[in-house]
Short mmCIF file of C-alpha atoms in Angstrom, two decimals:
data_model
loop_
_atom_site.label_atom_id
_atom_site.label_comp_id
_atom_site.label_asym_id
_atom_site.label_seq_id
_atom_site.Cartn_x
_atom_site.Cartn_y
_atom_site.Cartn_z
CA UNK A 1 128.67 113.28 161.84
CA UNK A 2 129.81 116.58 161.16
CA UNK A 3 130.67 117.97 157.39
CA UNK A 4 134.37 119.14 156.31
CA UNK A 5 135.18 119.84 152.98
CA UNK A 6 137.49 121.98 151.42
CA UNK A 7 134.77 122.45 147.89
CA UNK A 8 131.78 120.29 146.64
CA UNK A 9 133.16 117.67 143.94
CA UNK A 10 129.44 118.85 141.85
CA UNK A 11 126.69 116.82 141.13
CA UNK A 12 127.46 114.02 143.49
CA UNK A 13 127.27 114.48 147.39
CA UNK A 14 130.95 114.43 147.64
CA UNK A 15 134.21 116.91 148.63
CA UNK A 16 136.24 118.38 147.00
CA UNK A 17 139.97 118.24 147.39
CA UNK A 18 143.10 119.68 144.62
CA UNK A 19 144.83 117.29 146.52
CA UNK A 20 142.48 114.83 144.07
CA UNK A 21 144.58 116.38 140.99
CA UNK A 22 147.52 115.78 143.13
CA UNK A 23 147.27 111.59 143.21
CA UNK A 24 147.68 111.55 138.67
CA UNK A 25 151.12 113.19 139.38
CA UNK A 26 152.07 111.27 142.35
CA UNK A 27 152.61 108.62 141.31
CA UNK A 28 153.84 108.98 138.03
CA UNK A 29 156.83 110.30 140.37
CA UNK A 30 156.68 107.10 142.79
CA UNK A 31 156.87 104.78 139.79
CA UNK A 32 160.47 107.16 138.86
CA UNK A 33 161.38 106.87 142.15
CA UNK A 34 160.49 102.85 142.04
CA UNK A 35 163.44 102.44 138.48
CA UNK A 36 166.03 104.47 139.74
CA UNK A 37 165.96 103.37 142.94
CA UNK A 38 165.28 100.14 141.29
CA UNK A 39 168.09 100.11 139.03
CA UNK A 40 171.10 102.01 140.82
CA UNK A 41 170.16 98.77 143.71
CA UNK A 42 170.63 95.95 140.58
CA UNK A 43 172.74 97.84 138.94
CA UNK A 44 175.49 100.15 140.85
CA UNK A 45 178.45 97.76 141.87
CA UNK A 46 180.61 97.10 139.40
CA UNK A 47 181.79 93.79 137.52
CA UNK A 48 185.13 92.13 137.77
CA UNK A 49 187.31 91.12 134.63
CA UNK A 50 190.37 88.88 134.47
CA UNK A 51 191.52 86.22 131.94
CA UNK A 52 190.59 82.54 133.12
CA UNK A 53 192.93 80.84 135.84
CA UNK A 54 194.98 84.28 137.36
CA UNK A 55 192.34 84.85 140.00
CA UNK A 56 190.92 82.31 142.78
CA UNK A 57 188.55 80.60 142.59
CA UNK A 58 186.03 82.36 144.12
CA UNK A 59 182.96 83.76 141.25
CA UNK A 60 180.84 85.43 143.94
CA UNK A 61 182.85 87.24 146.56
CA UNK A 62 179.51 88.90 147.79
CA UNK A 63 175.75 89.14 147.33
CA UNK A 64 176.67 91.80 143.97
CA UNK A 65 180.12 91.82 143.76
CA UNK A 66 180.40 89.21 140.86
CA UNK A 67 183.43 88.32 138.54
CA UNK A 68 183.49 87.38 135.43
CA UNK A 69 186.43 85.28 133.65
CA UNK A 70 186.66 85.07 129.60
CA UNK A 71 189.84 82.87 127.97
CA UNK A 72 191.50 86.16 126.21
CA UNK A 73 191.44 89.74 127.75
CA UNK A 74 190.49 90.29 123.82
CA UNK A 75 187.17 88.86 124.68
CA UNK A 76 186.31 91.32 127.52
CA UNK A 77 182.58 92.31 126.70
CA UNK A 78 182.57 96.67 126.24
CA UNK A 79 181.36 98.06 129.46
CA UNK A 80 177.46 98.05 129.59
CA UNK A 81 176.81 101.32 132.67
CA UNK A 82 173.14 99.51 133.81
CA UNK A 83 173.32 102.11 137.03
CA UNK A 84 173.37 105.21 135.06
CA UNK A 85 169.98 107.00 134.19
CA UNK A 86 169.05 109.64 131.60
CA UNK A 87 168.92 113.05 132.73
CA UNK A 88 165.85 112.79 131.75
CA UNK A 89 164.40 111.15 133.98
CA UNK A 90 165.22 113.44 137.11
CA UNK A 91 164.57 116.53 134.09
CA UNK A 92 160.76 115.64 134.28
CA UNK A 93 160.45 113.56 137.76
CA UNK A 94 161.61 117.03 139.04
CA UNK A 95 158.80 118.92 136.89
CA UNK A 96 155.82 116.59 138.25
CA UNK A 97 156.83 117.51 141.75
CA UNK A 98 157.04 121.37 140.70
CA UNK A 99 153.40 120.78 139.30
CA UNK A 100 152.37 118.80 142.55
CA UNK A 101 153.51 121.27 144.51
CA UNK A 102 151.82 124.64 142.26
CA UNK A 103 148.72 122.38 142.28
CA UNK A 104 148.51 122.45 146.45
CA UNK A 105 149.58 125.66 146.23
CA UNK A 106 152.45 125.21 148.30
CA UNK A 107 155.25 127.40 147.24
CA UNK A 108 159.25 127.44 148.82
CA UNK A 109 158.31 129.65 151.79
CA UNK A 110 156.20 127.04 152.52
CA UNK A 111 158.93 124.80 152.81
CA UNK A 112 160.97 126.62 154.10
CA UNK A 113 163.45 127.00 150.97
CA UNK A 114 164.52 130.58 150.46
CA UNK A 115 165.01 130.46 146.39
CA UNK A 116 167.06 133.35 144.73
CA UNK A 117 164.33 134.15 143.39
CA UNK A 118 163.16 135.84 146.38
CA UNK A 119 164.92 139.12 147.91
CA UNK A 120 162.87 140.62 150.62
CA UNK A 121 161.03 139.42 153.14
CA UNK A 122 158.00 141.34 151.53
CA UNK A 123 158.07 139.22 148.46
CA UNK A 124 158.66 135.94 150.39
CA UNK A 125 154.90 137.57 152.52
CA UNK A 126 153.63 137.92 149.33
CA UNK A 127 154.10 134.09 148.40
CA UNK A 128 152.78 132.51 152.61
CA UNK A 129 149.93 135.19 151.96
CA UNK A 130 149.68 133.45 148.38
CA UNK A 131 149.44 130.01 150.28
CA UNK A 132 146.95 131.32 152.58
CA UNK A 133 144.81 131.75 151.20
CA UNK A 134 145.14 128.49 149.03
CA UNK A 135 143.67 127.78 152.14
CA UNK A 136 140.77 129.54 152.92
CA UNK A 137 138.32 127.38 151.37
CA UNK A 138 139.44 124.51 154.29
CA UNK A 139 140.14 126.69 156.69
CA UNK A 140 136.22 128.37 156.41
CA UNK A 141 135.33 124.66 156.09
CA UNK A 142 136.45 123.74 159.71
CA UNK A 143 135.93 126.97 161.65
CA UNK A 144 132.41 125.43 160.17
CA UNK A 145 132.49 122.39 161.62
CA UNK A 146 133.49 123.67 164.80
CA UNK A 147 130.87 125.33 165.47
CA UNK A 148 128.61 122.80 164.08
CA UNK A 149 130.50 120.72 166.96
CA UNK A 150 130.19 123.60 169.00
CA UNK A 151 126.15 124.37 169.16
CA UNK A 152 125.75 120.39 169.23
CA UNK A 153 127.37 120.38 172.77
CA UNK A 154 125.33 123.57 173.59
CA UNK A 155 122.44 121.50 172.49
CA UNK A 156 122.84 118.34 174.54
CA UNK A 157 123.87 120.32 177.70
CA UNK A 158 121.04 122.61 177.95
CA UNK A 159 118.57 119.16 177.19
CA UNK A 160 120.40 116.77 179.81
CA UNK A 161 121.98 118.61 181.44
CA UNK A 162 118.87 119.27 184.00
CA UNK A 163 119.25 120.27 187.90
CA UNK A 164 122.98 119.46 188.20
CA UNK A 165 125.92 121.13 188.46
CA UNK A 166 128.90 120.85 186.27
CA UNK A 167 132.37 122.49 186.42
CA UNK A 168 133.64 123.86 183.46
CA UNK A 169 137.22 125.75 182.13
CA UNK A 170 137.83 128.17 179.12
CA UNK A 171 140.43 129.59 178.17
CA UNK A 172 139.92 133.93 177.88
CA UNK A 173 141.93 136.24 176.65
CA UNK A 174 145.38 135.84 177.37
CA UNK A 175 144.54 132.23 177.72
CA UNK A 176 143.97 133.13 181.60
CA UNK A 177 141.58 130.58 182.76
CA UNK A 178 138.28 131.40 183.65
CA UNK A 179 136.35 128.08 186.20
CA UNK A 180 132.87 128.73 186.31
CA UNK A 181 129.25 125.81 187.66
CA UNK A 182 126.70 126.10 185.41
CA UNK A 183 122.68 123.31 185.34
CA UNK A 184 121.64 123.43 181.73
CA UNK A 185 118.91 125.93 182.42
CA UNK A 186 122.12 128.47 182.70
CA UNK A 187 121.78 127.60 178.89
CA UNK A 188 118.83 127.60 177.66
CA UNK A 189 120.15 131.70 176.44
CA UNK A 190 122.11 130.55 174.00
CA UNK A 191 121.54 129.35 170.14
CA UNK A 192 124.33 128.69 169.11
CA UNK A 193 127.95 128.83 168.81
CA UNK A 194 129.87 130.92 166.78
CA UNK A 195 133.82 130.58 166.10
CA UNK A 196 136.23 134.16 164.78
CA UNK A 197 139.24 133.57 163.93
CA UNK A 198 142.23 136.33 164.52
CA UNK A 199 146.00 136.32 163.78
CA UNK A 200 146.95 134.63 167.10
#
């Protein structure tokens, strides 16, 4: 069992990630989205108003489209638009989503959106570099994890492969494949696996 964590949670044996800080705003976004959707589903279909006796006897024309009857049209209720959602709700929701993106270091370029503030390719590359830099701790931890797993496999093969001949295939420079045979003793001179990242 090998460990991979973006950062350490101080005073505990647990790992930390910025995604923990996104959970709060995300719960608020989910609640607002649910409230907007519920309001729209329940009240987006308008009601019909008519004087009694002037319409067919159907009281409900569909699951949502209903008919209201009054004795006189002067009794017509004033319109209440229950489907209307305050613009402040949408603005607050959008603000929370932007806050989530900032916490997670996800900018418009990473999302594939080229906004009007990005004036050139170099400017877009800078945005991309900032997002990649924010992901560096997790990337380093992932490389370290791969090194630990590779070293574990190397030592296991050295200890247990014995004299039996085994075949392995690897991808080398320029993705050229190589197939070779080995025995456990052949791996004894090697102590650990090291991974280096490049731009390929």
